[in-house]
Short mmCIF file of C-alpha atoms in Angstrom, two decimals:
data_model
loop_
_atom_site.label_atom_id
_atom_site.label_comp_id
_atom_site.label_asym_id
_atom_site.label_seq_id
_atom_site.Cartn_x
_atom_site.Cartn_y
_atom_site.Cartn_z
CA MET A 267 89.30 29.33 78.33
CA PRO A 268 86.06 30.98 77.10
CA ALA A 269 84.35 29.64 80.23
CA PHE A 270 86.34 31.62 82.79
CA SER A 271 87.48 34.59 80.73
CA PRO A 272 84.34 36.65 81.69
CA LEU A 273 85.16 35.91 85.34
CA LEU A 274 88.73 37.05 84.76
CA PHE A 275 87.53 40.23 83.12
CA ALA A 276 85.09 40.86 85.95
CA LEU A 277 87.85 40.42 88.52
CA LEU A 278 90.14 42.71 86.55
CA PHE A 279 87.34 45.28 86.28
CA ILE A 280 86.56 45.18 89.99
CA THR A 281 90.20 45.60 91.04
CA THR A 282 90.70 48.43 88.53
CA VAL A 283 87.64 50.30 89.78
CA ALA A 284 88.61 49.73 93.41
CA ASN A 285 92.08 51.12 92.78
CA ALA A 286 90.88 53.98 90.63
CA ALA A 287 88.45 55.36 93.19
CA PRO A 288 90.23 56.13 96.46
CA GLU A 289 87.92 56.84 99.38
CA VAL A 290 87.88 60.56 100.19
CA MET A 291 86.05 61.59 103.31
CA GLY A 292 82.87 63.50 102.51
CA ASN A 293 82.68 62.61 98.84
CA ILE A 294 79.14 61.77 97.75
CA THR A 295 78.67 59.63 94.68
CA TYR A 296 75.39 60.08 92.83
CA GLN A 297 74.95 56.63 91.32
CA ARG A 298 73.37 56.41 87.88
CA GLN A 299 69.87 55.02 88.11
CA GLY A 300 67.60 53.05 85.79
CA GLU A 301 68.02 54.03 82.16
CA GLN A 302 70.93 56.34 83.01
CA VAL A 303 73.23 53.35 83.52
CA ALA A 304 73.04 52.42 79.84
CA ASP A 305 74.44 55.69 78.45
CA GLY A 306 77.81 55.06 80.08
CA THR A 307 78.13 58.48 81.71
CA PRO A 308 80.21 58.17 84.88
CA ALA A 309 78.45 58.81 88.19
CA ALA A 310 78.65 62.38 89.53
CA ILE A 311 80.87 62.91 92.56
CA PHE A 312 80.27 65.74 94.99
CA PRO A 313 83.45 66.60 96.92
CA HIS A 314 82.63 68.10 100.31
CA TRP A 315 86.22 69.28 100.79
CA VAL A 316 86.20 71.64 97.79
CA HIS A 317 83.10 73.34 99.12
CA ARG A 318 84.12 73.28 102.77
CA VAL A 319 87.25 75.30 102.09
CA ARG A 320 85.03 78.05 100.68
CA TYR A 321 81.77 77.89 102.64
CA LYS A 322 80.60 77.10 106.14
CA CYS A 323 78.25 74.12 106.49
CA TYR A 324 75.21 76.29 107.17
CA VAL A 325 75.45 78.06 103.83
CA CYS A 326 74.00 74.96 102.11
CA HIS A 327 72.44 73.06 105.05
CA PHE A 328 69.42 73.47 105.22
CA GLU A 329 68.83 76.21 102.70
CA ILE A 330 69.66 73.85 99.83
CA TYR A 331 70.32 70.39 101.30
CA GLN A 332 69.32 68.35 104.33
CA MET A 333 71.99 66.93 106.62
CA GLN A 334 71.46 63.22 106.07
CA ALA A 335 73.15 61.71 103.04
CA GLY A 336 70.66 60.54 100.44
CA SER A 337 67.83 62.82 101.56
CA ASP A 338 68.21 65.08 98.53
CA LYS A 339 68.14 64.05 94.91
CA ALA A 340 70.04 66.03 92.34
CA SER A 341 68.92 65.86 88.73
CA MET A 342 70.31 67.77 85.80
CA GLN A 343 66.84 69.24 85.18
CA ASP A 344 66.86 70.71 88.71
CA ILE A 345 70.41 71.95 88.40
CA ILE A 346 69.73 73.70 85.08
CA ALA A 347 66.54 75.15 86.60
CA GLY A 348 68.65 76.76 89.31
CA LYS A 349 67.92 74.31 92.11
CA SER A 350 70.33 72.03 94.00
CA CYS A 351 73.87 72.55 92.62
CA GLY A 352 72.40 75.09 90.20
CA VAL A 353 71.89 77.61 93.01
CA CYS A 354 75.60 78.40 92.70
CA HIS A 355 76.72 76.60 89.54
CA ASN A 356 75.16 79.10 87.18
CA GLY A 357 78.20 81.01 85.95
CA LYS A 358 77.67 83.76 88.51
CA ILE A 359 78.75 82.33 91.86
CA ALA A 360 80.54 79.25 90.53
CA TRP A 361 81.27 77.72 87.12
CA ASN A 362 78.36 77.11 84.83
CA ILE A 363 76.81 73.80 83.73
CA LYS A 364 77.97 73.42 80.14
CA PHE A 365 79.18 70.65 77.87
CA ASP A 366 82.80 71.45 78.72
CA THR A 367 82.16 71.14 82.46
CA CYS A 368 80.39 67.73 82.48
CA SER A 369 83.52 65.87 83.55
CA ARG A 370 84.08 68.10 86.55
CA CYS A 371 81.40 66.08 88.34
CA HIS A 372 80.82 63.08 86.08
CA ARG A 373 84.13 61.33 86.56
CA ALA A 374 85.24 57.87 87.41
CA GLU A 375 87.53 58.92 90.24
CA GLU A 376 88.35 61.66 92.74
CA MET B 248 135.06 162.41 53.01
CA THR B 249 132.07 164.40 54.17
CA HIS B 250 129.82 161.34 53.85
CA LYS B 251 132.10 159.30 56.10
CA SER B 252 132.22 161.99 58.81
CA LEU B 253 128.43 162.37 58.64
CA ILE B 254 127.88 158.60 59.13
CA THR B 255 130.38 158.51 62.02
CA SER B 256 128.74 161.48 63.73
CA LEU B 257 125.27 159.83 63.32
CA ILE B 258 126.53 156.58 64.87
CA VAL B 259 128.19 158.43 67.76
CA SER B 260 125.12 160.58 68.43
CA GLY B 261 122.84 157.49 68.32
CA TRP B 262 125.12 155.70 70.74
CA LEU B 263 125.17 158.74 73.07
CA ALA B 264 121.35 159.03 72.95
CA LEU B 265 120.98 155.34 73.86
CA VAL B 266 123.44 155.61 76.76
CA LEU B 267 121.84 158.81 78.02
CA VAL B 268 118.29 157.48 77.87
CA GLY B 269 119.41 154.17 79.41
CA GLY B 270 121.13 156.03 82.21
CA CYS B 271 118.09 158.16 83.00
CA SER B 272 115.99 157.45 86.07
CA ILE B 273 112.59 155.87 85.58
CA LYS B 274 110.89 159.18 86.27
CA THR B 275 112.92 160.94 83.58
CA ARG B 276 112.29 158.12 81.13
CA ALA B 277 108.59 158.44 81.90
CA LEU B 278 108.81 162.03 80.68
CA LEU B 279 110.32 160.96 77.39
CA PHE B 280 108.35 157.74 76.68
CA ASP B 281 104.91 156.39 77.44
CA GLY B 282 104.27 153.15 79.32
CA VAL B 283 107.40 152.93 81.40
CA ASP B 284 106.03 154.84 84.36
CA LYS B 285 105.27 151.65 86.28
CA GLU B 286 107.97 150.75 88.75
CA PRO B 287 108.72 146.99 88.73
CA PRO B 288 108.59 145.41 92.22
CA PRO B 289 111.87 145.13 94.07
CA PRO B 290 113.58 141.86 93.16
CA THR B 291 113.69 140.53 96.74
CA THR B 292 109.90 140.79 97.17
CA ARG B 293 109.22 139.12 93.85
CA VAL B 294 111.55 136.15 94.56
CA ARG B 295 110.04 135.60 98.02
CA ARG B 296 106.51 135.69 96.67
CA ASP B 297 107.42 133.27 93.89
CA LEU B 298 109.07 130.96 96.37
CA LEU B 299 106.01 131.06 98.66
CA ALA B 300 103.77 130.27 95.71
CA GLU B 301 106.09 127.43 94.71
CA ILE B 302 106.03 126.05 98.27
CA GLU B 303 102.24 126.15 98.24
CA THR B 304 102.16 124.29 94.92
CA LEU B 305 104.62 121.68 96.20
CA LYS B 306 102.56 121.23 99.37
CA ARG B 307 99.47 120.67 97.28
CA ASP B 308 101.33 118.19 95.04
CA LEU B 309 102.59 116.32 98.11
CA ALA B 310 99.08 116.09 99.55
CA ASP B 311 97.80 114.79 96.20
CA ALA B 312 100.63 112.23 95.99
CA GLN B 313 99.98 111.05 99.55
CA LYS B 314 96.29 110.66 98.80
CA ALA B 315 97.11 108.68 95.64
CA LEU B 316 99.53 106.48 97.60
CA GLU B 317 96.90 105.74 100.24
CA THR B 318 94.35 104.87 97.58
CA ALA B 319 96.85 102.58 95.83
CA LYS B 320 97.75 100.90 99.13
CA ALA B 321 94.09 100.35 99.99
CA LYS B 322 93.53 98.83 96.54
CA GLN B 323 96.52 96.52 97.01
CA GLN B 324 95.18 95.41 100.41
CA VAL B 325 91.84 94.59 98.84
CA LYS B 326 93.71 92.64 96.17
CA THR B 327 95.66 90.56 98.71
CA ALA B 328 92.41 89.90 100.61
CA ASP B 329 90.79 88.75 97.36
CA ALA B 330 93.75 86.64 96.30
CA PRO B 331 92.88 82.95 96.65
CA LEU B 332 94.48 81.00 99.49
CA PRO B 333 96.70 78.00 98.62
CA THR B 334 93.94 75.76 100.01
CA GLU B 335 91.46 77.30 97.58
CA LEU B 336 93.76 76.47 94.67
CA ALA B 337 94.25 72.82 95.65
CA LYS B 338 93.25 70.53 92.80
CA SER B 339 92.83 67.32 94.74
CA TRP B 340 92.09 66.09 98.22
CA VAL B 341 95.66 64.79 98.54
CA GLU B 342 96.99 68.22 97.64
CA LEU B 343 94.63 69.96 100.07
CA SER B 344 95.17 67.61 103.00
CA GLU B 345 98.90 68.35 102.84
CA LEU B 346 98.12 72.03 103.41
CA LEU B 347 95.74 71.50 106.32
CA PRO B 348 96.74 71.03 109.97
CA LYS B 349 96.48 67.48 111.30
CA HIS B 350 95.31 66.11 114.60
CA ARG B 351 97.41 63.58 116.51
CA SER B 352 95.11 60.87 115.19
CA GLY B 353 96.30 61.65 111.66
CA GLN B 354 93.05 63.22 110.53
CA VAL B 355 92.63 66.72 109.20
CA ASP B 356 91.79 69.21 111.95
CA TRP B 357 89.27 71.52 110.25
CA GLY B 358 88.73 73.60 113.37
CA ALA B 359 92.45 74.30 113.62
CA ALA B 360 92.54 75.17 109.92
CA LEU B 361 89.78 77.71 110.50
CA GLN B 362 91.52 79.20 113.52
CA ALA B 363 94.87 79.42 111.70
CA GLY B 364 93.27 81.04 108.65
CA THR B 365 94.41 78.20 106.40
CA ILE B 366 90.86 78.20 105.08
CA ARG B 367 88.43 81.10 104.84
CA PRO B 368 84.91 79.72 104.44
CA GLN B 369 82.25 82.29 103.68
CA ALA B 370 79.13 82.57 105.83
CA GLY B 371 76.89 82.97 102.80
CA LEU B 372 76.77 82.84 99.04
CA ASP B 373 77.30 86.59 99.18
CA PRO B 374 80.90 87.06 100.41
CA THR B 375 79.92 90.13 102.47
CA VAL B 376 77.43 88.21 104.64
CA LEU B 377 78.49 88.18 108.28
CA ALA B 378 78.92 84.86 110.07
CA TYR B 379 76.47 83.73 112.73
CA ALA B 380 77.68 84.42 116.25
CA GLU B 381 79.42 81.53 117.93
CA PHE B 382 77.63 79.97 120.87
CA ASN B 383 80.05 79.51 123.74
CA LEU B 384 78.51 76.78 125.84
CA ASP B 385 80.38 73.64 126.77
CA ILE B 386 78.16 70.85 127.99
CA THR B 387 79.15 67.61 129.62
CA LEU B 388 77.24 64.48 128.70
CA ASP B 389 77.88 62.06 131.52
CA ARG B 390 77.26 58.35 131.44
CA THR B 391 73.89 58.69 133.20
CA LYS B 392 72.59 60.04 129.89
CA SER B 393 73.61 56.99 127.97
CA PRO B 394 73.15 53.34 128.82
CA THR B 395 75.81 52.48 126.24
CA MET B 396 78.34 54.74 127.86
CA ALA B 397 77.43 53.34 131.26
CA ALA B 398 77.65 49.76 130.05
CA ARG B 399 81.00 50.33 128.40
CA GLY B 400 82.33 52.35 131.30
CA LEU B 401 83.14 55.29 129.04
CA SER B 402 84.03 58.61 130.58
CA ALA B 403 81.82 61.66 130.08
CA VAL B 404 81.82 63.53 126.80
CA LYS B 405 82.56 67.21 126.64
CA PHE B 406 80.64 68.83 123.82
CA SER B 407 81.84 72.25 122.69
CA HIS B 408 79.07 74.34 121.17
CA ALA B 409 81.71 76.90 120.22
CA ALA B 410 83.59 74.42 118.01
CA HIS B 411 80.37 73.40 116.25
CA SER B 412 78.70 76.80 115.92
CA GLN B 413 81.55 78.13 113.82
CA TRP B 414 80.33 75.75 111.10
CA LEU B 415 76.69 75.09 111.92
CA ILE B 416 73.61 76.94 113.04
CA CYS B 417 71.31 75.69 115.82
CA ASP B 418 68.65 74.10 113.62
CA ASN B 419 71.20 72.02 111.75
CA CYS B 420 71.12 69.73 114.81
CA HIS B 421 68.19 70.88 116.89
CA THR B 422 65.34 70.06 114.52
CA LYS B 423 62.52 67.57 114.22
CA GLY B 424 64.16 65.61 111.46
CA PHE B 425 67.42 65.29 113.28
CA GLN B 426 66.44 65.58 116.89
CA ILE B 427 69.10 66.14 119.46
CA ASN B 428 68.00 66.78 123.00
CA ASN B 429 69.36 66.25 126.45
CA ASN B 430 67.60 62.96 126.93
CA GLY B 431 69.01 60.69 124.31
CA THR B 432 72.63 60.32 123.43
CA ASP B 433 72.50 56.57 123.35
CA ASN B 434 72.34 56.35 119.59
CA ILE B 435 75.56 58.12 118.86
CA LEU B 436 77.09 55.01 117.41
CA LYS B 437 74.00 54.24 115.35
CA HIS B 438 74.31 57.03 112.80
CA ASP B 439 71.73 59.15 114.55
CA TYR B 440 73.62 61.97 116.14
CA CYS B 441 77.33 62.69 115.96
CA ASP B 442 77.78 60.16 113.19
CA ASN B 443 75.71 62.24 110.82
CA CYS B 444 78.83 64.32 110.32
CA HIS B 445 81.60 62.60 112.28
CA GLY B 446 83.00 59.93 110.03
CA THR B 447 81.43 61.41 106.92
CA VAL B 448 82.66 65.00 106.74
CA ALA B 449 84.14 65.60 110.19
CA PHE B 450 86.76 63.57 112.05
CA ALA B 451 85.88 59.92 112.47
CA MET B 452 86.14 57.69 115.48
CA ALA B 453 89.09 56.18 113.70
CA ASN B 454 91.61 55.14 116.30
CA LEU B 455 92.40 55.41 120.00
CA ASP B 456 94.00 58.82 119.41
CA THR B 457 90.55 60.15 118.49
CA CYS B 458 88.79 59.18 121.76
CA ASP B 459 89.97 62.10 123.82
CA ARG B 460 88.69 64.65 121.36
CA CYS B 461 85.30 63.97 123.02
CA HIS B 462 85.76 61.76 126.05
CA LEU B 463 87.30 63.59 128.97
CA ARG B 464 89.57 60.68 129.77
CA LEU B 465 90.05 57.21 128.43
CA PRO B 466 88.05 54.50 130.21
#
């Protein structure tokens, strides 16, 4: 029993995660890297659809981001400094980065 | 007895004096008293003048009310323009995709949503920024441009600049980092050109119903 219970748990975990995160076209997941993994914060998800309803593509591309996925890194330091997401998410154009808004991006699922 | 007759005669004489003075013409009264020599205007003139003044006042009030109504209407129009669309209030992708028009292939048709006004994307972070002009040039990419297309016997692709320029500006595609020119469309299926957006944020080559969105006819 103790021999295959980790395997069982792993299987259970994988299926739960797979079910919990449905694929939404255009969503970009910013995977936690290096030491970030240990703190248990969920990865940040950028939903293209939320932004596309409000802005044309060229508002952000290339002024803020390149076209190819993965060509831009987003760090909290940059965002708080008014770069990347922080260009709009500053409490003026869109909601501010605060402790009560963490889970708007850092969430396990869509 | 004498007192009573005296009082009665005083009352009668007072009464007579009042009646006489009251019955006098204005000119006669002016002889007797000061300050009544001014003849009041004839009643008809006064009423007409008052009415005219009243009409003028009412006209002014009406003009003011109309102006206020117009201002209120304009404000209301601004409010309805500012009111968020149902698509802007959607809390999830599932909720939003139910509001958006769909293509035959089952995928969301963003272009149709834009045309129908289901969505209202801004052209800049400042909502008053005007959108870039659309570029109305349809080009046909025939199979001579692409060995893959030739090898697979695919029909030519019609590319609508108009459909793309309502979302993108020229240098989003025509740049060094993401070069698109007339000479190489062979890498479309290798995540080099169309696939940068199609399949990630724009409609994917998902099923056979998608083919004719680009290819003029099925092979």
